[in-house]
PDB file of C-alpha atoms in Angstrom:
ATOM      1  CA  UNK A  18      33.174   2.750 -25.380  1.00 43.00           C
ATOM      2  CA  UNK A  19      34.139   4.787 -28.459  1.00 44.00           C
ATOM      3  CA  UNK A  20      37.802   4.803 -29.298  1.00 47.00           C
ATOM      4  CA  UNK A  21      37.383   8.810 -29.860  1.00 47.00           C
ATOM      5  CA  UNK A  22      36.068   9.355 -26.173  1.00 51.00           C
ATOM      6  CA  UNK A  23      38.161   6.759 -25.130  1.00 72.00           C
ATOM      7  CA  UNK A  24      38.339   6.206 -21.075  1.00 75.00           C
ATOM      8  CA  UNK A  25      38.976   9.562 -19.945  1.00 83.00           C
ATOM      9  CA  UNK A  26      35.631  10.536 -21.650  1.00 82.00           C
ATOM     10  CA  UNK A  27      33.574   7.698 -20.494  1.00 83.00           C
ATOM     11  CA  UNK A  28      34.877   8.390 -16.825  1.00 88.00           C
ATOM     12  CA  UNK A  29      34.064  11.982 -16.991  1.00 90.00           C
ATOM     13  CA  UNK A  30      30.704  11.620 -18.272  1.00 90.00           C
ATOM     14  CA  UNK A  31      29.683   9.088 -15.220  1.00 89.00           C
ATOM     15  CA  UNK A  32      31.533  11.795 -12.962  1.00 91.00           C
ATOM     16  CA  UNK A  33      29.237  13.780 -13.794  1.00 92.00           C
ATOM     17  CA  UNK A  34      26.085  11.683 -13.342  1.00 92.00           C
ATOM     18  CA  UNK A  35      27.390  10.612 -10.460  1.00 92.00           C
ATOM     19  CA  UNK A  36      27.944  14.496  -9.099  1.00 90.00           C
ATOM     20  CA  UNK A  37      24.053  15.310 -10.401  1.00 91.00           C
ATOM     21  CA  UNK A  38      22.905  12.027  -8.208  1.00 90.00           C
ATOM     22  CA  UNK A  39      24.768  12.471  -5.165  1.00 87.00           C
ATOM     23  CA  UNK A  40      23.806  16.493  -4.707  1.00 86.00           C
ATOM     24  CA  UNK A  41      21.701  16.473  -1.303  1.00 83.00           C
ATOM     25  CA  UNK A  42      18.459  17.911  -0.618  1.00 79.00           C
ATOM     26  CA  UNK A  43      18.971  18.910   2.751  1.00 79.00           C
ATOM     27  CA  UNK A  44      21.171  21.255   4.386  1.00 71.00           C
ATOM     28  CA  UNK A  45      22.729  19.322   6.885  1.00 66.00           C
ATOM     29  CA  UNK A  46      23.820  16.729   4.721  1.00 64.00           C
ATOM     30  CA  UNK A  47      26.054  19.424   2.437  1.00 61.00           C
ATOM     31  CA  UNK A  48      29.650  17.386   3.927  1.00 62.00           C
ATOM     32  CA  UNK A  49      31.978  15.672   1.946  1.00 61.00           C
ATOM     33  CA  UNK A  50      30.447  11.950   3.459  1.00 60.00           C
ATOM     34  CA  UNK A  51      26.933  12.934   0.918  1.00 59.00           C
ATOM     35  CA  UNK A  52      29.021  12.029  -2.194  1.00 60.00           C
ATOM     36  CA  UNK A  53      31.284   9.613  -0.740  1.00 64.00           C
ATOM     37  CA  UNK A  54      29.259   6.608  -1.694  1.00 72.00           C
ATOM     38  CA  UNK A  55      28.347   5.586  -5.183  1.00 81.00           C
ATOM     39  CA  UNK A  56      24.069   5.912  -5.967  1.00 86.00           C
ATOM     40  CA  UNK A  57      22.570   2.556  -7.133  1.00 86.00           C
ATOM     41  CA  UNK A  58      21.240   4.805  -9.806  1.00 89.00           C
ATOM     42  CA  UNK A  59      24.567   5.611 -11.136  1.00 90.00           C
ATOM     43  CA  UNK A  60      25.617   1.998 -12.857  1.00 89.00           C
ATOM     44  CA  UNK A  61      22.269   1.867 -13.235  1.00 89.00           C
ATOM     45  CA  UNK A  62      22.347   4.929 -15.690  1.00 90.00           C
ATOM     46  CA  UNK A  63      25.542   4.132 -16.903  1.00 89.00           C
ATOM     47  CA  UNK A  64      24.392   0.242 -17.930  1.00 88.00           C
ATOM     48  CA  UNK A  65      21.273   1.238 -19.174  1.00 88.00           C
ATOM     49  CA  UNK A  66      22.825   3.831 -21.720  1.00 87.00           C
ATOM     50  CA  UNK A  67      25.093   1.308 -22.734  1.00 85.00           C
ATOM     51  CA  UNK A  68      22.576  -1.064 -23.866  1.00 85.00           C
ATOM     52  CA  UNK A  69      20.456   1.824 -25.931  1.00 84.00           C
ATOM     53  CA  UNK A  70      19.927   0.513 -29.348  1.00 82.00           C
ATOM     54  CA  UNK A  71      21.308   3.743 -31.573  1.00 79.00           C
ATOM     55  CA  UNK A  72      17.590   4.350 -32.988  1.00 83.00           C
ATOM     56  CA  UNK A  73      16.236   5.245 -29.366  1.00 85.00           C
ATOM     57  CA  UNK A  74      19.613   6.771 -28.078  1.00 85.00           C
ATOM     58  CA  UNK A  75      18.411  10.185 -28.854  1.00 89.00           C
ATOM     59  CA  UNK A  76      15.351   9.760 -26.553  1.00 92.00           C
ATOM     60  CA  UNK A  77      16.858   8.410 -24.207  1.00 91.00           C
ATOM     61  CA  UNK A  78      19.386  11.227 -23.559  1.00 92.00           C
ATOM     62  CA  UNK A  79      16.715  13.716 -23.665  1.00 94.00           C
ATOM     63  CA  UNK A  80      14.795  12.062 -21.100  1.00 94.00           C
ATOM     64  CA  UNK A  81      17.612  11.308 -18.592  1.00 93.00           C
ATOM     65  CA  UNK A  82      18.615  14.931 -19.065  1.00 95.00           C
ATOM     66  CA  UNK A  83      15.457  16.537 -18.597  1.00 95.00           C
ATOM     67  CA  UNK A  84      14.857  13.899 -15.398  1.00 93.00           C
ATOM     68  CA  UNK A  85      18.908  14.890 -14.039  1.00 94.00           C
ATOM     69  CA  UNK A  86      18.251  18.179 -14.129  1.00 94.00           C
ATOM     70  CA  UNK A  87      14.973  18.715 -13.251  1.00 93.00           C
ATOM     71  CA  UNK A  88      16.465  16.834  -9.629  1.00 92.00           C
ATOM     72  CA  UNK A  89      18.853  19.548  -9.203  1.00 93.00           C
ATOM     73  CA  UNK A  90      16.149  22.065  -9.573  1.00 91.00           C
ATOM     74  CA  UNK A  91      14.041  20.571  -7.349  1.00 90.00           C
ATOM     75  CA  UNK A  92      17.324  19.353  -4.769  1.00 90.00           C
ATOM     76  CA  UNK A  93      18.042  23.394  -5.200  1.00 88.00           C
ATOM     77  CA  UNK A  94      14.462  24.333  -4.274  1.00 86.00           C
ATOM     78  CA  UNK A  95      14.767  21.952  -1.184  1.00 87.00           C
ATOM     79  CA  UNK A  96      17.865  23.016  -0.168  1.00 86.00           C
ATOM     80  CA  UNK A  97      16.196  26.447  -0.316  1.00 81.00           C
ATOM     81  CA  UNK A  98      12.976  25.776   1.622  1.00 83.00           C
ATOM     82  CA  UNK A  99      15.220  23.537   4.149  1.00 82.00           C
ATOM     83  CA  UNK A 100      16.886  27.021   5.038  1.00 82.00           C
ATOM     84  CA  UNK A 101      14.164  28.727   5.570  1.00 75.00           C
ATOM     85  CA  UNK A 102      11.601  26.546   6.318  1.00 77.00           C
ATOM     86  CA  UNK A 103      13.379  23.179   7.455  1.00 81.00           C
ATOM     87  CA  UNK A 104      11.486  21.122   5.326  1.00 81.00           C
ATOM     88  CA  UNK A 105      11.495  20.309   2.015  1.00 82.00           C
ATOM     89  CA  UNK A 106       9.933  21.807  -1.723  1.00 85.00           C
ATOM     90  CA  UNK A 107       6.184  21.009  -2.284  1.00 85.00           C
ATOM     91  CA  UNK A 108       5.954  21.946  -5.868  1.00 83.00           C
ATOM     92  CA  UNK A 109       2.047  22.553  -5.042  1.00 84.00           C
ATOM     93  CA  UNK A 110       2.462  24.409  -1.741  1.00 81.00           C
ATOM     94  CA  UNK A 111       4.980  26.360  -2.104  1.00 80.00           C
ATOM     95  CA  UNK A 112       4.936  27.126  -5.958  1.00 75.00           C
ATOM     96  CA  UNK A 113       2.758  30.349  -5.216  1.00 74.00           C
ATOM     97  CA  UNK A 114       5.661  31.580  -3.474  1.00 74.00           C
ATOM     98  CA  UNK A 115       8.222  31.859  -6.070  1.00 75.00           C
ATOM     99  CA  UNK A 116       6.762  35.332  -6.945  1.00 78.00           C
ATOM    100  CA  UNK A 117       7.175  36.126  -2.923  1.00 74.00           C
ATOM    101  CA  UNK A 118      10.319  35.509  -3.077  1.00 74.00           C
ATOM    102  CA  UNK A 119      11.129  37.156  -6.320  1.00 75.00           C
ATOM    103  CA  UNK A 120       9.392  40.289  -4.344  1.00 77.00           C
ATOM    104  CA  UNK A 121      11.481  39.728  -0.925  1.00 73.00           C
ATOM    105  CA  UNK A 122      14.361  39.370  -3.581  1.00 74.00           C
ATOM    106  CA  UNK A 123      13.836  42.526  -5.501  1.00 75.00           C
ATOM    107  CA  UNK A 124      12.865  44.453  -2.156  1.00 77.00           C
ATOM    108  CA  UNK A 125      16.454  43.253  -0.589  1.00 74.00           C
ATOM    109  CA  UNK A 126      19.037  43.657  -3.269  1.00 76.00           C
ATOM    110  CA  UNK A 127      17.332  45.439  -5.459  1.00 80.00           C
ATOM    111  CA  UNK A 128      15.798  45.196  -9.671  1.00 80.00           C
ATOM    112  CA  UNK A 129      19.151  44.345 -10.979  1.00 84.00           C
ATOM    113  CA  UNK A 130      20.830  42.618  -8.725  1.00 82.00           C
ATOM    114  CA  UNK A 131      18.057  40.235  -8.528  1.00 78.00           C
ATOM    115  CA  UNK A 132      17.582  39.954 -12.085  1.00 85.00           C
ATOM    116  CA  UNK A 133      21.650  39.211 -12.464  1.00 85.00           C
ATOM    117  CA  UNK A 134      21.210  36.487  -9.333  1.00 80.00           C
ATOM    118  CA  UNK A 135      17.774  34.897 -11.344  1.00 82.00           C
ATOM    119  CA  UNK A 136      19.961  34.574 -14.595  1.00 89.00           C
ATOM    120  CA  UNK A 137      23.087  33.130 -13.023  1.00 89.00           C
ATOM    121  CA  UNK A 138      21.409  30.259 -11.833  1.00 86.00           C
ATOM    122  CA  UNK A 139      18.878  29.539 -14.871  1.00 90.00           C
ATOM    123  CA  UNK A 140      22.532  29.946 -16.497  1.00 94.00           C
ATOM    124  CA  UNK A 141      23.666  27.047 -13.777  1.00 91.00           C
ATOM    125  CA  UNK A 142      20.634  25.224 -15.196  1.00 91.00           C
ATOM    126  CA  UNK A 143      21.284  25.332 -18.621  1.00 94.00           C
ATOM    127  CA  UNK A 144      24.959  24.571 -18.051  1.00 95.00           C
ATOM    128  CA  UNK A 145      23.836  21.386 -15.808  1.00 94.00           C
ATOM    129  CA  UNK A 146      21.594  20.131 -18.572  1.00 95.00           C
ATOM    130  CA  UNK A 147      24.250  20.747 -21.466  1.00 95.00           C
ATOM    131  CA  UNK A 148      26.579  18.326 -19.122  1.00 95.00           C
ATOM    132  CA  UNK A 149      24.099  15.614 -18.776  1.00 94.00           C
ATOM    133  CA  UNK A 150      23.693  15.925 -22.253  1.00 94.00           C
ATOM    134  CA  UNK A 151      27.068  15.601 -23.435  1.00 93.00           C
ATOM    135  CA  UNK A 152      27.717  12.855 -20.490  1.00 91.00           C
ATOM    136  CA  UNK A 153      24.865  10.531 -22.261  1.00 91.00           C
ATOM    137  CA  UNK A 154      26.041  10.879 -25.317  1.00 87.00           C
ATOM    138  CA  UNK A 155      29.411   9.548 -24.560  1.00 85.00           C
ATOM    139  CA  UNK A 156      27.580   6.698 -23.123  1.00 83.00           C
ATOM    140  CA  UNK A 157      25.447   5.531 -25.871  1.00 82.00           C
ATOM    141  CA  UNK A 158      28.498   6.251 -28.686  1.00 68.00           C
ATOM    142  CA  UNK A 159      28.465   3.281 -30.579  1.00 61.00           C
ATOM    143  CA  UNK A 160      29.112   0.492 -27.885  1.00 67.00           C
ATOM    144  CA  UNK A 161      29.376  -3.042 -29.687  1.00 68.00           C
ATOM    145  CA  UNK A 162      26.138  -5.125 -29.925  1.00 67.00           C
ATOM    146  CA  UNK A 163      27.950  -8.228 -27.686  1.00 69.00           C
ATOM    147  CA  UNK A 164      28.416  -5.480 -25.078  1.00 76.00           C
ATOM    148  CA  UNK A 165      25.338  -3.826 -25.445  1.00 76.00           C
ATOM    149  CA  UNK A 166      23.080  -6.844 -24.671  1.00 78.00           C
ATOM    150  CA  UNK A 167      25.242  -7.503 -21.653  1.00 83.00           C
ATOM    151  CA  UNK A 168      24.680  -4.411 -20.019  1.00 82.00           C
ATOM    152  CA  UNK A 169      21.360  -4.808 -20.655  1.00 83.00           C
ATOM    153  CA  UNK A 170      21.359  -8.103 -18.560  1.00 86.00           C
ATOM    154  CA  UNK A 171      23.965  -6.003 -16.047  1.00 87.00           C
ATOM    155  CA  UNK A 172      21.304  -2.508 -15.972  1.00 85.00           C
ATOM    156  CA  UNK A 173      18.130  -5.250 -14.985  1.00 88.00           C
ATOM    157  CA  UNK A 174      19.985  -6.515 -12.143  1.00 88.00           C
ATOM    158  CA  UNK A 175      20.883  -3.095 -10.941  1.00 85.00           C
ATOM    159  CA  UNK A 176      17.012  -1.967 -11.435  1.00 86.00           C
ATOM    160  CA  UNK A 177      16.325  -4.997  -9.200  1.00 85.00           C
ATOM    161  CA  UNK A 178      18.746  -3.492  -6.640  1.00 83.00           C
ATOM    162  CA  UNK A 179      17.477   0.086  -6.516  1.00 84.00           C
ATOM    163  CA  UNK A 180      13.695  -1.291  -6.477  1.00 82.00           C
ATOM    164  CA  UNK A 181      15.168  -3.581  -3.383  1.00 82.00           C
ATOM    165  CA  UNK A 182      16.617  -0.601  -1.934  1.00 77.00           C
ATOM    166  CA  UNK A 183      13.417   1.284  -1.663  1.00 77.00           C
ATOM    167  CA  UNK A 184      11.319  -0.929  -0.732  1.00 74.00           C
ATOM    168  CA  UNK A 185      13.270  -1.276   2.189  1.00 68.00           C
ATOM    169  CA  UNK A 186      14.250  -4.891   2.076  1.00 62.00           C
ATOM    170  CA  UNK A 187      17.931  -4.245   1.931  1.00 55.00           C
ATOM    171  CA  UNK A 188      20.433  -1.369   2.869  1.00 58.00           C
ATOM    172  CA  UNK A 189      22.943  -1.285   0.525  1.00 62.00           C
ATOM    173  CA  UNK A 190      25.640   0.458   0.375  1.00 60.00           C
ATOM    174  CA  UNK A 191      25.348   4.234  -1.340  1.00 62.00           C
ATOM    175  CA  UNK A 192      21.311   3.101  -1.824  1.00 72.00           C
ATOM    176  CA  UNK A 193      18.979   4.746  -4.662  1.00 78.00           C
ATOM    177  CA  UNK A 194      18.721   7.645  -2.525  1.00 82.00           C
ATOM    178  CA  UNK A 195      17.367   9.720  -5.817  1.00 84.00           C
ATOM    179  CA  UNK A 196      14.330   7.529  -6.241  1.00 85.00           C
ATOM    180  CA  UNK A 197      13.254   6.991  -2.389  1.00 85.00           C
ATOM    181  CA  UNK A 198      13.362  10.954  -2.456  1.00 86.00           C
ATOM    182  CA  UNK A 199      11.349  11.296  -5.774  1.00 88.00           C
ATOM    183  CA  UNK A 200       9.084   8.877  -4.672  1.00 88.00           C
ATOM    184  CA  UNK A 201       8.990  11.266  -1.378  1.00 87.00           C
ATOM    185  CA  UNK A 202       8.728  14.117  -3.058  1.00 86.00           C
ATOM    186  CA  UNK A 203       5.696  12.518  -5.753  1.00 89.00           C
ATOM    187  CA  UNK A 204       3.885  11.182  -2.862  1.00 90.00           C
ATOM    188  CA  UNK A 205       4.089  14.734  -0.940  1.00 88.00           C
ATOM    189  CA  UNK A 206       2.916  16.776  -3.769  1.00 88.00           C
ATOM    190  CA  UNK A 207      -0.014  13.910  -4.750  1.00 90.00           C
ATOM    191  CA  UNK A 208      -1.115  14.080  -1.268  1.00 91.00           C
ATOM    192  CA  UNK A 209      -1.318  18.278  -1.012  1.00 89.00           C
ATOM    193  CA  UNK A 210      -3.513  18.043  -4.468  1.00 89.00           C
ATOM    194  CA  UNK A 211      -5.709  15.612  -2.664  1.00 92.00           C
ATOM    195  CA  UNK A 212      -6.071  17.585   0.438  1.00 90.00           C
ATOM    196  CA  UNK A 213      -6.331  20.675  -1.608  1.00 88.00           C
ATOM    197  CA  UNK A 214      -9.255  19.440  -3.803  1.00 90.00           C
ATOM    198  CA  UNK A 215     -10.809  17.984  -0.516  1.00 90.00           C
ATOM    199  CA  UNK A 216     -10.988  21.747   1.044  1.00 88.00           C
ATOM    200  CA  UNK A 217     -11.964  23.447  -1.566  1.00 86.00           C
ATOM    201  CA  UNK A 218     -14.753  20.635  -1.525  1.00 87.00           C
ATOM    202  CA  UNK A 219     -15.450  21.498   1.407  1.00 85.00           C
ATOM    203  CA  UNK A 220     -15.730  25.074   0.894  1.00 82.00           C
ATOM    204  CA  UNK A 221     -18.318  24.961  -1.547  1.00 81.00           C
ATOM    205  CA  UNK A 222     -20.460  23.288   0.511  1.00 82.00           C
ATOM    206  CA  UNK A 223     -20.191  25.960   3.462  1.00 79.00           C
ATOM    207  CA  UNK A 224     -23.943  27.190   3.781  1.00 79.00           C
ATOM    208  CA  UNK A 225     -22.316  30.319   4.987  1.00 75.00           C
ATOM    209  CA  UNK A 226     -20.325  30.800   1.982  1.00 73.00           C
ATOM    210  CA  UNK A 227     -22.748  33.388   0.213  1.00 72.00           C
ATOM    211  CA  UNK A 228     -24.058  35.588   3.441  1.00 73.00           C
ATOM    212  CA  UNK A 229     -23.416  38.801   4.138  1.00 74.00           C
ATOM    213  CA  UNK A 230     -20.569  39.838   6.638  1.00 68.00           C
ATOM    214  CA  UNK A 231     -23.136  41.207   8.981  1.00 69.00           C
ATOM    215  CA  UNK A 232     -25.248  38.371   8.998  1.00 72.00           C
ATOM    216  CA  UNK A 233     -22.492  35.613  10.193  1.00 74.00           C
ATOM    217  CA  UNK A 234     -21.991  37.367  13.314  1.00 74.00           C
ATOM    218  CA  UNK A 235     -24.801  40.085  13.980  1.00 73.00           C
ATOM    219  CA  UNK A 236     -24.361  40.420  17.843  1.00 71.00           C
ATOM    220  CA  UNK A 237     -20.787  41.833  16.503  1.00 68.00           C
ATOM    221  CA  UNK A 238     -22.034  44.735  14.427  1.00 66.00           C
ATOM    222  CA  UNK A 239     -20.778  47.423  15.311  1.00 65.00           C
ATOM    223  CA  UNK A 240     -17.986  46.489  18.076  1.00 62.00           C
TER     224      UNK A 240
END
């Protein structure tokens, strides 16, 4: 680890990874037990940055940043729906009803109010991502070749153990609970665009698609 960072710096930065990774998605699990256990994705992360080569360091950060916090959005989103709903975000279903909600929003606390609420938390956003950033970049600061081909050996072993995690064959303790609920959450939106597609289908083959009103139900007219 750089000598500037030094420890302190390296153990915030996989702090806060390791914050970002444990945040639940559900309501009932908001205790103190949900971050108790280290992630599988965490050394994961924290090996795999470490064995960057510099000229791809840059990518990498961007992409683990933009991945980290588009979670928390989407942990946020089913934290929300869990509330409401008790079950989680479907980006496909439920995306329509962002602009309900900015409506019930703006109907219950009013313009402002709503508009200061909506920028406070793309302001939460933007603060998450700038902390992911600067938490990869004190993991990829120049870290010694020697090292940074043994974390590479170290960051395959722990991608074998979060792809043994979720496929089931092992419990272990903390588990890749960010990928099984990715994967979830990938599968459940894949499946709604199938069954969307599939009525819509379905919809254009109705023969009764183009008749009039009054000729679906004639015996009706006029009741």
């Amino acid at each position: 680890v750089d000598r500037q960072g030094g420890f302190a710096g390296w153990l915030a930065a996989a702090g806060i990874l390791w914050l970002v990774l444990s945040l639940p998605a559900e309501p009932g699990a908001l205790t103190g037990a949900a971050v108790a256990g280290i992630p599988l994705e965490l050394p994961l992360l924290l090996l795999g940055l470490a064995a960057c080569p510099q000229r791809l360091a840059r990518v990498a950060r961007v992409a683990v940043t933009l991945v980290l916090t588009a979670s928390v959005v989407l942990k946020l989103a089913d934290l929300g729906t869990g509330i409401a709903f008790r079950r989680l975000f479907n980006p496909v279903l439920d995306g329509p009803l962002l602009v309900a909600a900015w409506r019930l929003a703006e109907g219950a606390l009013g313009v402002v109010p709503a508009l200061a609420a909506g920028l406070a938390i793309v302001a939460a956003l933007v603060l998450v991502a700038g902390l992911c950033w600067w938490a990869t970049g004190r993991l990829v600061d120049r870290v010694p070749v020697g090292r940074r081909l043994a974390a590479g050996l170290l960051a395959a072993v722990c991608l074998g153990l979060v792809a043994l995690d979720m496929s089931g064959a092992a419990g272990l303790p903390g588990g890749a609970k960010t990928s099984r609920w990715a994967v979830e959450h990938v599968s459940a939106a894949l499946d709604a665009r199938a069954e969307l597609v599939a009525v819509r289908t379905e919809a254009a083959r109705d023969p009764w698609a183009g008749a009039e009103p009054g000729a679906i139900l004639p015996g009706l007219a006029g009741v």
